[in-house]
mmCIF file of C-alpha atoms and ligand atoms in Angstrom:
data_model
loop_
_atom_site.group_PDB
_atom_site.id
_atom_site.type_symbol
_atom_site.label_atom_id
_atom_site.label_comp_id
_atom_site.label_asym_id
_atom_site.label_seq_id
_atom_site.Cartn_x
_atom_site.Cartn_y
_atom_site.Cartn_z
ATOM 1 C CA MET A 1488 5.302 10.277 -16.624
ATOM 2 C CA VAL A 1489 2.593 11.672 -18.821
ATOM 3 C CA GLY A 1490 1.631 9.794 -21.948
ATOM 4 C CA SER A 1491 4.294 7.206 -21.331
ATOM 5 C CA ASP A 1492 4.444 3.645 -22.512
ATOM 6 C CA ILE A 1493 2.909 0.943 -20.423
ATOM 7 C CA GLY A 1494 3.392 -2.795 -20.676
ATOM 8 C CA ILE A 1495 1.063 -5.275 -19.033
ATOM 9 C CA ASP A 1496 1.865 -8.926 -18.517
ATOM 10 C CA LEU A 1497 -1.502 -10.592 -18.224
ATOM 11 C CA GLY A 1498 -0.207 -13.863 -16.830
ATOM 12 C CA THR A 1499 -2.114 -16.919 -15.686
ATOM 13 C CA ALA A 1500 -0.770 -16.497 -12.148
ATOM 14 C CA ASN A 1501 0.261 -12.835 -11.923
ATOM 15 C CA VAL A 1502 -0.474 -9.542 -13.613
ATOM 16 C CA LEU A 1503 2.402 -7.069 -13.807
ATOM 17 C CA VAL A 1504 2.327 -3.481 -14.958
ATOM 18 C CA TYR A 1505 5.469 -1.781 -16.228
ATOM 19 C CA ILE A 1506 5.625 1.950 -16.821
ATOM 20 C CA LYS A 1507 8.466 3.388 -18.841
ATOM 21 C CA GLY A 1508 10.754 5.369 -16.608
ATOM 22 C CA LYS A 1509 9.294 3.864 -13.463
ATOM 23 C CA GLY A 1510 9.745 0.138 -13.896
ATOM 24 C CA VAL A 1511 7.338 -2.492 -12.606
ATOM 25 C CA VAL A 1512 4.782 -0.578 -10.542
ATOM 26 C CA LEU A 1513 2.285 -3.341 -9.872
ATOM 27 C CA ARG A 1514 2.408 -7.060 -9.383
ATOM 28 C CA GLU A 1515 -0.682 -8.868 -8.191
ATOM 29 C CA PRO A 1516 -2.118 -12.352 -8.549
ATOM 30 C CA SER A 1517 -4.622 -12.838 -11.398
ATOM 31 C CA VAL A 1518 -7.450 -13.654 -9.030
ATOM 32 C CA VAL A 1519 -10.944 -12.201 -8.781
ATOM 33 C CA ALA A 1520 -13.410 -12.862 -5.974
ATOM 34 C CA PHE A 1521 -17.080 -12.290 -6.547
ATOM 35 C CA ASP A 1522 -20.443 -12.801 -4.962
ATOM 36 C CA ARG A 1523 -22.319 -15.560 -6.716
ATOM 37 C CA ASP A 1524 -25.732 -14.242 -5.666
ATOM 38 C CA THR A 1525 -25.361 -10.670 -6.868
ATOM 39 C CA ASN A 1526 -22.559 -11.288 -9.412
ATOM 40 C CA LYS A 1527 -20.695 -8.351 -7.901
ATOM 41 C CA ILE A 1528 -16.921 -8.320 -7.668
ATOM 42 C CA LYS A 1529 -15.725 -8.416 -4.062
ATOM 43 C CA ALA A 1530 -11.984 -8.197 -4.486
ATOM 44 C CA ILE A 1531 -9.284 -8.285 -7.163
ATOM 45 C CA GLY A 1532 -5.629 -9.268 -6.967
ATOM 46 C CA GLU A 1533 -3.866 -9.938 -3.674
ATOM 47 C CA ASP A 1534 -7.029 -9.334 -1.621
ATOM 48 C CA ALA A 1535 -8.859 -11.897 -3.723
ATOM 49 C CA ARG A 1536 -6.032 -14.408 -3.533
ATOM 50 C CA LEU A 1537 -6.314 -14.457 0.239
ATOM 51 C CA MET A 1538 -9.891 -15.616 -0.257
ATOM 52 C CA LEU A 1539 -8.969 -18.602 -2.483
ATOM 53 C CA GLY A 1540 -10.102 -21.780 -0.771
ATOM 54 C CA ARG A 1541 -11.399 -19.817 2.209
ATOM 55 C CA THR A 1542 -14.614 -18.258 0.959
ATOM 56 C CA PRO A 1543 -18.083 -18.752 2.413
ATOM 57 C CA GLY A 1544 -20.582 -20.434 0.078
ATOM 58 C CA ASN A 1545 -21.768 -17.417 -1.881
ATOM 59 C CA ILE A 1546 -18.352 -15.879 -2.529
ATOM 60 C CA VAL A 1547 -16.082 -17.496 -5.092
ATOM 61 C CA ALA A 1548 -12.491 -16.637 -5.881
ATOM 62 C CA VAL A 1549 -11.396 -17.564 -9.410
ATOM 63 C CA ARG A 1550 -8.326 -17.336 -11.588
ATOM 64 C CA PRO A 1551 -9.901 -16.152 -14.846
ATOM 65 C CA LEU A 1552 -6.792 -16.904 -16.901
ATOM 66 C CA ARG A 1553 -5.977 -20.282 -15.507
ATOM 67 C CA GLN A 1554 -4.179 -22.592 -17.981
ATOM 68 C CA GLY A 1555 -3.630 -19.807 -20.412
ATOM 69 C CA VAL A 1556 -7.218 -19.530 -21.524
ATOM 70 C CA ILE A 1557 -9.618 -16.791 -20.590
ATOM 71 C CA SER A 1558 -12.305 -18.796 -18.876
ATOM 72 C CA ASP A 1559 -14.232 -15.759 -17.841
ATOM 73 C CA TYR A 1560 -14.077 -12.918 -20.206
ATOM 74 C CA THR A 1561 -16.003 -10.165 -18.402
ATOM 75 C CA VAL A 1562 -14.116 -10.874 -15.224
ATOM 76 C CA THR A 1563 -10.802 -10.568 -17.055
ATOM 77 C CA GLU A 1564 -11.912 -7.284 -18.526
ATOM 78 C CA LYS A 1565 -12.785 -5.872 -15.092
ATOM 79 C CA MET A 1566 -9.578 -7.141 -13.604
ATOM 80 C CA LEU A 1567 -7.531 -5.509 -16.341
ATOM 81 C CA ARG A 1568 -9.298 -2.186 -15.973
ATOM 82 C CA TYR A 1569 -8.816 -2.253 -12.202
ATOM 83 C CA PHE A 1570 -5.084 -2.898 -12.503
ATOM 84 C CA ILE A 1571 -4.602 -0.183 -15.125
ATOM 85 C CA GLN A 1572 -6.402 2.356 -12.980
ATOM 86 C CA LYS A 1573 -4.560 1.282 -9.866
ATOM 87 C CA SER A 1574 -1.167 1.707 -11.477
ATOM 88 C CA CYS A 1575 -1.774 4.824 -13.564
ATOM 89 C CA GLY A 1576 -4.319 6.791 -11.615
ATOM 90 C CA LYS A 1577 -7.314 8.347 -13.292
ATOM 91 C CA SER A 1578 -6.443 11.910 -14.144
ATOM 92 C CA ARG A 1579 -3.979 11.804 -16.963
ATOM 93 C CA PHE A 1580 -2.823 14.517 -19.232
ATOM 94 C CA ARG A 1581 -2.327 12.413 -22.267
ATOM 95 C CA LYS A 1582 -3.487 8.865 -22.763
ATOM 96 C CA PRO A 1583 -0.769 6.214 -22.626
ATOM 97 C CA ARG A 1584 0.227 3.703 -25.261
ATOM 98 C CA ILE A 1585 -0.380 0.301 -23.747
ATOM 99 C CA SER A 1586 0.835 -3.055 -24.915
ATOM 100 C CA VAL A 1587 -0.540 -6.196 -23.353
ATOM 101 C CA CYS A 1588 1.023 -9.614 -23.415
ATOM 102 C CA VAL A 1589 -1.578 -12.359 -23.316
ATOM 103 C CA PRO A 1590 -0.930 -16.027 -22.580
ATOM 104 C CA SER A 1591 -0.433 -18.096 -25.697
ATOM 105 C CA GLY A 1592 -3.458 -20.200 -26.516
ATOM 106 C CA VAL A 1593 -5.759 -17.243 -26.119
ATOM 107 C CA THR A 1594 -8.175 -17.046 -29.070
ATOM 108 C CA GLU A 1595 -8.585 -14.136 -31.492
ATOM 109 C CA VAL A 1596 -11.914 -13.289 -29.901
ATOM 110 C CA GLU A 1597 -10.316 -13.185 -26.465
ATOM 111 C CA LYS A 1598 -7.464 -11.042 -27.769
ATOM 112 C CA LYS A 1599 -9.979 -8.603 -29.185
ATOM 113 C CA ALA A 1600 -11.719 -8.512 -25.804
ATOM 114 C CA VAL A 1601 -8.471 -7.649 -24.055
ATOM 115 C CA GLU A 1602 -7.780 -4.973 -26.663
ATOM 116 C CA ASP A 1603 -11.215 -3.401 -26.184
ATOM 117 C CA ALA A 1604 -10.887 -3.488 -22.409
ATOM 118 C CA THR A 1605 -7.523 -1.753 -22.642
ATOM 119 C CA TYR A 1606 -8.939 1.015 -24.826
ATOM 120 C CA GLU A 1607 -11.811 1.427 -22.419
ATOM 121 C CA ALA A 1608 -9.394 1.669 -19.549
ATOM 122 C CA GLY A 1609 -7.922 4.756 -21.205
ATOM 123 C CA ALA A 1610 -5.288 3.763 -23.734
ATOM 124 C CA ARG A 1611 -4.667 5.845 -26.838
ATOM 125 C CA GLU A 1612 -2.996 2.975 -28.661
ATOM 126 C CA VAL A 1613 -3.084 -0.727 -27.896
ATOM 127 C CA ALA A 1614 -0.845 -3.539 -29.049
ATOM 128 C CA ILE A 1615 -1.374 -7.172 -28.145
ATOM 129 C CA ILE A 1616 1.889 -9.023 -28.214
ATOM 130 C CA GLU A 1617 3.208 -12.557 -28.150
ATOM 131 C CA GLU A 1618 4.659 -13.822 -24.922
ATOM 132 C CA PRO A 1619 7.981 -15.255 -26.186
ATOM 133 C CA ILE A 1620 8.861 -11.994 -27.937
ATOM 134 C CA ALA A 1621 8.133 -10.002 -24.792
ATOM 135 C CA ALA A 1622 10.100 -12.462 -22.672
ATOM 136 C CA ALA A 1623 13.091 -12.203 -25.021
ATOM 137 C CA ILE A 1624 13.135 -8.395 -25.014
ATOM 138 C CA GLY A 1625 12.758 -8.391 -21.239
ATOM 139 C CA ALA A 1626 15.631 -10.830 -20.906
ATOM 140 C CA GLY A 1627 17.828 -8.363 -22.759
ATOM 141 C CA ILE A 1628 18.010 -10.159 -26.083
ATOM 142 C CA ASP A 1629 18.261 -8.035 -29.226
ATOM 143 C CA ILE A 1630 15.429 -9.594 -31.198
ATOM 144 C CA SER A 1631 15.906 -7.463 -34.301
ATOM 145 C CA LYS A 1632 18.945 -9.452 -35.455
ATOM 146 C CA PRO A 1633 18.695 -12.367 -37.891
ATOM 147 C CA CYS A 1634 19.871 -14.733 -35.224
ATOM 148 C CA GLY A 1635 18.107 -17.582 -33.459
ATOM 149 C CA ASN A 1636 17.359 -17.379 -29.746
ATOM 150 C CA MET A 1637 15.444 -19.870 -27.673
ATOM 151 C CA ILE A 1638 13.187 -18.673 -24.886
ATOM 152 C CA VAL A 1639 11.477 -20.988 -22.423
ATOM 153 C CA ASP A 1640 8.891 -19.141 -20.331
ATOM 154 C CA ILE A 1641 7.454 -21.171 -17.487
ATOM 155 C CA GLY A 1642 4.479 -19.460 -15.879
ATOM 156 C CA GLY A 1643 1.730 -20.739 -13.633
ATOM 157 C CA GLY A 1644 -0.522 -22.372 -16.214
ATOM 158 C CA THR A 1645 1.551 -22.704 -19.355
ATOM 159 C CA ALA A 1646 5.115 -23.208 -20.491
ATOM 160 C CA ASP A 1647 5.911 -21.422 -23.755
ATOM 161 C CA ILE A 1648 8.899 -22.485 -25.758
ATOM 162 C CA ALA A 1649 9.975 -20.567 -28.837
ATOM 163 C CA VAL A 1650 12.840 -19.931 -31.183
ATOM 164 C CA ILE A 1651 12.728 -16.360 -32.376
ATOM 165 C CA SER A 1652 14.660 -14.449 -34.991
ATOM 166 C CA LEU A 1653 14.246 -11.048 -36.653
ATOM 167 C CA GLY A 1654 11.540 -10.018 -34.227
ATOM 168 C CA GLY A 1655 9.296 -12.972 -34.947
ATOM 169 C CA THR A 1656 8.595 -16.488 -33.765
ATOM 170 C CA VAL A 1657 10.035 -19.162 -36.047
ATOM 171 C CA VAL A 1658 9.096 -22.322 -34.157
ATOM 172 C CA SER A 1659 7.122 -22.536 -30.945
ATOM 173 C CA THR A 1660 4.975 -24.643 -28.741
ATOM 174 C CA SER A 1661 2.889 -24.044 -25.665
ATOM 175 C CA ILE A 1662 2.071 -26.762 -23.188
ATOM 176 C CA LYS A 1663 -0.369 -26.579 -20.334
ATOM 177 C CA VAL A 1664 2.248 -27.829 -17.928
ATOM 178 C CA ALA A 1665 3.910 -25.285 -15.644
ATOM 179 C CA GLY A 1666 4.179 -23.967 -12.075
ATOM 180 C CA ASP A 1667 0.671 -24.952 -10.971
ATOM 181 C CA ASN A 1668 1.308 -28.509 -12.121
ATOM 182 C CA PHE A 1669 4.397 -28.696 -9.933
ATOM 183 C CA ASP A 1670 2.138 -27.863 -6.977
ATOM 184 C CA ASP A 1671 -0.452 -30.479 -7.985
ATOM 185 C CA ALA A 1672 2.271 -33.106 -8.349
ATOM 186 C CA ILE A 1673 3.493 -32.354 -4.824
ATOM 187 C CA VAL A 1674 -0.070 -32.658 -3.443
ATOM 188 C CA ARG A 1675 -0.431 -36.048 -5.158
ATOM 189 C CA TYR A 1676 2.945 -37.276 -3.979
ATOM 190 C CA MET A 1677 2.217 -36.360 -0.343
ATOM 191 C CA ARG A 1678 -1.091 -38.170 -0.495
ATOM 192 C CA LYS A 1679 0.327 -41.278 -2.100
ATOM 193 C CA THR A 1680 3.548 -41.564 -0.178
ATOM 194 C CA HIS A 1681 2.672 -40.135 3.234
ATOM 195 C CA ASN A 1682 -1.111 -40.405 3.391
ATOM 196 C CA LEU A 1683 -1.012 -36.692 4.007
ATOM 197 C CA LEU A 1684 -3.504 -34.250 2.579
ATOM 198 C CA ILE A 1685 -2.048 -30.784 1.967
ATOM 199 C CA GLY A 1686 -3.467 -27.693 0.293
ATOM 200 C CA GLU A 1687 -2.243 -26.050 -2.896
ATOM 201 C CA ARG A 1688 -0.638 -23.206 -1.017
ATOM 202 C CA THR A 1689 1.386 -25.559 1.178
ATOM 203 C CA ALA A 1690 2.464 -27.428 -1.931
ATOM 204 C CA GLU A 1691 3.644 -24.173 -3.501
ATOM 205 C CA GLU A 1692 5.611 -23.361 -0.356
ATOM 206 C CA ILE A 1693 7.327 -26.752 -0.491
ATOM 207 C CA LYS A 1694 8.156 -26.179 -4.152
ATOM 208 C CA ILE A 1695 9.648 -22.747 -3.514
ATOM 209 C CA LYS A 1696 11.620 -23.759 -0.410
ATOM 210 C CA ILE A 1697 12.932 -27.229 -1.224
ATOM 211 C CA GLY A 1698 11.524 -28.197 -4.633
ATOM 212 C CA SER A 1699 14.103 -29.604 -7.027
ATOM 213 C CA ALA A 1700 14.269 -30.495 -10.685
ATOM 214 C CA TYR A 1701 17.857 -31.704 -10.313
ATOM 215 C CA GLN A 1702 19.821 -33.356 -7.540
ATOM 216 C CA ARG A 1703 21.005 -30.785 -4.991
ATOM 217 C CA PRO A 1704 24.581 -31.052 -3.703
ATOM 218 C CA GLU A 1705 23.104 -31.173 -0.208
ATOM 219 C CA VAL A 1706 19.696 -32.468 0.735
ATOM 220 C CA VAL A 1707 17.426 -29.870 2.355
ATOM 221 C CA THR A 1708 14.292 -30.590 4.367
ATOM 222 C CA MET A 1709 11.108 -28.894 5.474
ATOM 223 C CA ASP A 1710 8.436 -29.676 8.058
ATOM 224 C CA VAL A 1711 5.029 -29.941 6.456
ATOM 225 C CA ARG A 1712 1.656 -29.913 8.168
ATOM 226 C CA GLY A 1713 -1.384 -31.542 6.711
ATOM 227 C CA ARG A 1714 -4.183 -33.941 7.524
ATOM 228 C CA ASN A 1715 -3.470 -37.587 8.091
ATOM 229 C CA LEU A 1716 -5.810 -39.343 5.686
ATOM 230 C CA VAL A 1717 -6.001 -42.429 7.894
ATOM 231 C CA THR A 1718 -6.839 -40.812 11.225
ATOM 232 C CA GLY A 1719 -8.306 -37.570 9.889
ATOM 233 C CA LEU A 1720 -6.118 -35.631 12.341
ATOM 234 C CA PRO A 1721 -3.458 -32.985 11.728
ATOM 235 C CA LYS A 1722 0.035 -34.362 11.290
ATOM 236 C CA THR A 1723 3.504 -32.935 10.654
ATOM 237 C CA ILE A 1724 6.144 -34.720 8.647
ATOM 238 C CA THR A 1725 9.603 -33.839 7.392
ATOM 239 C CA VAL A 1726 9.917 -33.760 3.619
ATOM 240 C CA THR A 1727 13.266 -33.848 1.795
ATOM 241 C CA SER A 1728 14.345 -32.175 -1.434
ATOM 242 C CA ASP A 1729 15.019 -35.630 -2.884
ATOM 243 C CA GLU A 1730 11.352 -36.476 -2.435
ATOM 244 C CA THR A 1731 10.354 -33.401 -4.430
ATOM 245 C CA LEU A 1732 12.754 -34.507 -7.155
ATOM 246 C CA GLU A 1733 10.769 -37.722 -7.349
ATOM 247 C CA ALA A 1734 7.414 -35.919 -7.155
ATOM 248 C CA LEU A 1735 8.281 -33.424 -9.909
ATOM 249 C CA LYS A 1736 10.106 -35.781 -12.250
ATOM 250 C CA GLU A 1737 7.206 -36.422 -14.577
ATOM 251 C CA ILE A 1738 6.292 -32.750 -14.977
ATOM 252 C CA THR A 1739 9.852 -31.532 -15.471
ATOM 253 C CA SER A 1740 10.476 -34.189 -18.101
ATOM 254 C CA GLN A 1741 7.398 -33.027 -20.021
ATOM 255 C CA ILE A 1742 8.940 -29.564 -20.175
ATOM 256 C CA VAL A 1743 12.259 -31.011 -21.329
ATOM 257 C CA GLU A 1744 10.458 -33.027 -24.009
ATOM 258 C CA ALA A 1745 8.714 -29.897 -25.282
ATOM 259 C CA VAL A 1746 12.065 -28.080 -25.508
ATOM 260 C CA HIS A 1747 13.402 -31.044 -27.416
ATOM 261 C CA SER A 1748 10.507 -31.053 -29.860
ATOM 262 C CA VAL A 1749 11.010 -27.356 -30.647
ATOM 263 C CA LEU A 1750 14.734 -27.915 -31.211
ATOM 264 C CA GLU A 1751 13.907 -30.733 -33.608
ATOM 265 C CA LYS A 1752 11.698 -28.469 -35.681
ATOM 266 C CA THR A 1753 14.158 -25.570 -35.742
ATOM 267 C CA PRO A 1754 15.885 -24.914 -39.086
ATOM 268 C CA PRO A 1755 19.583 -25.919 -38.883
ATOM 269 C CA GLU A 1756 21.102 -22.423 -39.045
ATOM 270 C CA LEU A 1757 18.919 -21.166 -36.248
ATOM 271 C CA ALA A 1758 19.521 -24.326 -34.229
ATOM 272 C CA ALA A 1759 23.243 -23.651 -34.526
ATOM 273 C CA ASP A 1760 22.658 -20.115 -33.192
ATOM 274 C CA VAL A 1761 20.719 -21.514 -30.253
ATOM 275 C CA SER A 1762 23.451 -23.936 -29.373
ATOM 276 C CA ASP A 1763 26.014 -21.099 -29.542
ATOM 277 C CA ARG A 1764 23.976 -18.616 -27.541
ATOM 278 C CA GLY A 1765 22.231 -20.937 -25.149
ATOM 279 C CA ILE A 1766 18.649 -21.292 -23.922
ATOM 280 C CA VAL A 1767 17.135 -18.542 -21.767
ATOM 281 C CA LEU A 1768 14.525 -19.292 -19.099
ATOM 282 C CA THR A 1769 11.944 -16.766 -17.873
ATOM 283 C CA GLY A 1770 8.759 -16.846 -15.780
ATOM 284 C CA GLY A 1771 8.231 -17.671 -12.113
ATOM 285 C CA GLY A 1772 8.315 -21.392 -12.773
ATOM 286 C CA SER A 1773 11.900 -21.099 -14.003
ATOM 287 C CA LEU A 1774 12.927 -20.355 -10.403
ATOM 288 C CA LEU A 1775 12.464 -24.004 -9.491
ATOM 289 C CA TYR A 1776 15.836 -25.274 -8.312
ATOM 290 C CA GLY A 1777 17.747 -27.236 -10.923
ATOM 291 C CA LEU A 1778 15.659 -26.554 -14.042
ATOM 292 C CA GLU A 1779 18.643 -24.956 -15.760
ATOM 293 C CA GLU A 1780 20.846 -27.933 -14.956
ATOM 294 C CA LEU A 1781 18.197 -30.407 -16.072
ATOM 295 C CA ILE A 1782 17.559 -28.734 -19.437
ATOM 296 C CA GLU A 1783 21.269 -28.288 -19.995
ATOM 297 C CA GLU A 1784 21.970 -31.943 -19.252
ATOM 298 C CA LYS A 1785 19.183 -33.232 -21.486
ATOM 299 C CA THR A 1786 19.850 -30.952 -24.459
ATOM 300 C CA GLY A 1787 23.587 -30.381 -24.199
ATOM 301 C CA ILE A 1788 22.950 -26.652 -24.643
ATOM 302 C CA THR A 1789 23.995 -24.041 -22.076
ATOM 303 C CA THR A 1790 20.880 -22.894 -20.223
ATOM 304 C CA MET A 1791 20.485 -19.833 -18.035
ATOM 305 C CA THR A 1792 17.684 -18.072 -16.248
ATOM 306 C CA ALA A 1793 17.084 -14.408 -17.085
ATOM 307 C CA GLU A 1794 18.246 -11.936 -14.459
ATOM 308 C CA GLU A 1795 14.699 -10.984 -13.451
ATOM 309 C CA PRO A 1796 12.636 -13.948 -14.630
ATOM 310 C CA MET A 1797 9.380 -12.830 -12.993
ATOM 311 C CA THR A 1798 9.359 -9.352 -14.528
ATOM 312 C CA ALA A 1799 10.965 -10.068 -17.919
ATOM 313 C CA VAL A 1800 7.668 -10.344 -19.792
ATOM 314 C CA ALA A 1801 6.247 -7.121 -18.314
ATOM 315 C CA VAL A 1802 9.402 -5.142 -19.074
ATOM 316 C CA GLY A 1803 9.648 -6.629 -22.559
ATOM 317 C CA THR A 1804 5.999 -5.840 -23.221
ATOM 318 C CA GLY A 1805 6.560 -2.198 -22.266
ATOM 319 C CA LYS A 1806 9.617 -1.911 -24.468
ATOM 320 C CA PHE A 1807 7.882 -3.568 -27.395
ATOM 321 C CA VAL A 1808 5.886 -0.431 -28.108
ATOM 322 C CA GLU A 1809 9.141 1.334 -28.804
ATOM 323 C CA PHE A 1810 10.344 -1.544 -30.918
ATOM 324 C CA LEU A 1811 7.168 -1.222 -32.991
ATOM 325 C CA ALA A 1812 7.746 2.476 -33.379
ATOM 326 C CA GLY A 1813 11.193 1.624 -34.708
ATOM 327 C CA LYS A 1814 12.938 3.535 -31.982
ATOM 328 C CA ARG A 1815 15.888 2.408 -29.963
ATOM 329 C CA ASP A 1816 15.859 2.801 -26.225
ATOM 330 C CA ASP A 1817 18.042 1.104 -23.720
ATOM 331 C CA ASP A 1818 16.650 2.290 -20.423
HETATM 332 P P1 ADP B 2372 2.249 -16.356 -15.236
HETATM 333 O O1 ADP B 2372 3.106 -15.698 -16.261
HETATM 334 O O2 ADP B 2372 1.530 -17.553 -15.757
HETATM 335 O O3 ADP B 2372 1.359 -15.395 -14.535
HETATM 336 P P2 ADP B 2372 4.516 -16.313 -13.399
HETATM 337 O O4 ADP B 2372 5.622 -16.118 -14.367
HETATM 338 O O5 ADP B 2372 4.108 -15.167 -12.568
HETATM 339 O O6 ADP B 2372 3.243 -16.948 -14.133
HETATM 340 O O7 ADP B 2372 4.933 -17.556 -12.485
HETATM 341 C C1 ADP B 2372 4.066 -18.070 -11.543
HETATM 342 C C2 ADP B 2372 4.560 -19.424 -11.097
HETATM 343 O O8 ADP B 2372 5.895 -19.311 -10.586
HETATM 344 C C3 ADP B 2372 3.724 -20.009 -9.963
HETATM 345 O O9 ADP B 2372 3.419 -21.357 -10.251
HETATM 346 C C4 ADP B 2372 4.663 -19.904 -8.756
HETATM 347 O O10 ADP B 2372 4.423 -20.928 -7.806
HETATM 348 C C5 ADP B 2372 6.012 -20.077 -9.420
HETATM 349 N N1 ADP B 2372 7.127 -19.581 -8.597
HETATM 350 C C6 ADP B 2372 7.303 -18.335 -8.087
HETATM 351 N N2 ADP B 2372 8.448 -18.262 -7.376
HETATM 352 C C7 ADP B 2372 9.023 -19.493 -7.448
HETATM 353 C C8 ADP B 2372 10.232 -20.086 -6.913
HETATM 354 N N3 ADP B 2372 11.075 -19.363 -6.154
HETATM 355 N N4 ADP B 2372 10.471 -21.381 -7.194
HETATM 356 C C9 ADP B 2372 9.636 -22.112 -7.940
HETATM 357 N N5 ADP B 2372 8.491 -21.634 -8.472
HETATM 358 C C10 ADP B 2372 8.188 -20.337 -8.227
HETATM 359 MG MG1 MG B 2373 3.982 -15.229 -17.867
#
């Protein structure tokens, strides 16, 4: 579609590009690999992710947006430009309007950098938008009403919790505790409890397959390979979902506490709306088994995960341009 609206979710773990009329056309990890000697970029996205932890000395693979802060600004700029070109192609009739959702915690200077990079990549208009607003629109919430809604977006590096009303954020917080921390906690648990050293990717696999934030009705297990820290040799052990519950307890309760603190600061009328309408979860981290149940149990408020939690922010970001223009569009 020529001159169409584009929304980009510049996440700490994944970048997604949404094009109006086409949907999400690109989803790649926010990873860049470059040569330390020449400072040249070797790979971006999925290709670069495969290099994480496996690169020879002179090549380094980094996540420039780790923990919701742009640690490397030029790299982010190049990554953004690459993804825009990859999803839109170069020869365009009319330049698109692009809105970009940046992780909360990003500074004004960094926001400006993202804006400039987006213009340079060929946008005719650029809007930088707040994550909770994008997540809410993407989750199908009508944000234009004077009614409180609570959104909890759990990404890779940050969890963003906000109560929004009338298109704006009323109360919010962002904590640097999210999906990546679940993985770290599993690595630590395996070391402490089983003397087993596992990599981050194995930890993520455990989290996705059997990880639990709440007791499962039936225990599930998984065989995990790692290095025995005593003998130094490879070893396989069977891990249960109950063990992950134990491993993740501290991290999940930090998220619950943050939700609680936002509820405490929410004006009473809006808090009443939230308890009527429930809490909505988005982001890849919200796919952890039992998070809904845990938050619901601890707050007493109905909690549900958005239908497409991984793409909600990208879709919402794309639709925000229309919201800004004051148009209504339900596609
Ligand atoms: P960001 O917005 O920060 O880029 P995402 O919303 O893409 O992050 O979420 C990435 C996080 O979601 C990662 O930590 C990943 O391990 C986690 N994740 C993805 N799928 C699942 C799943 N099925 N269960 C638990 N965590 C998941
Ligand atoms: Mg995100």
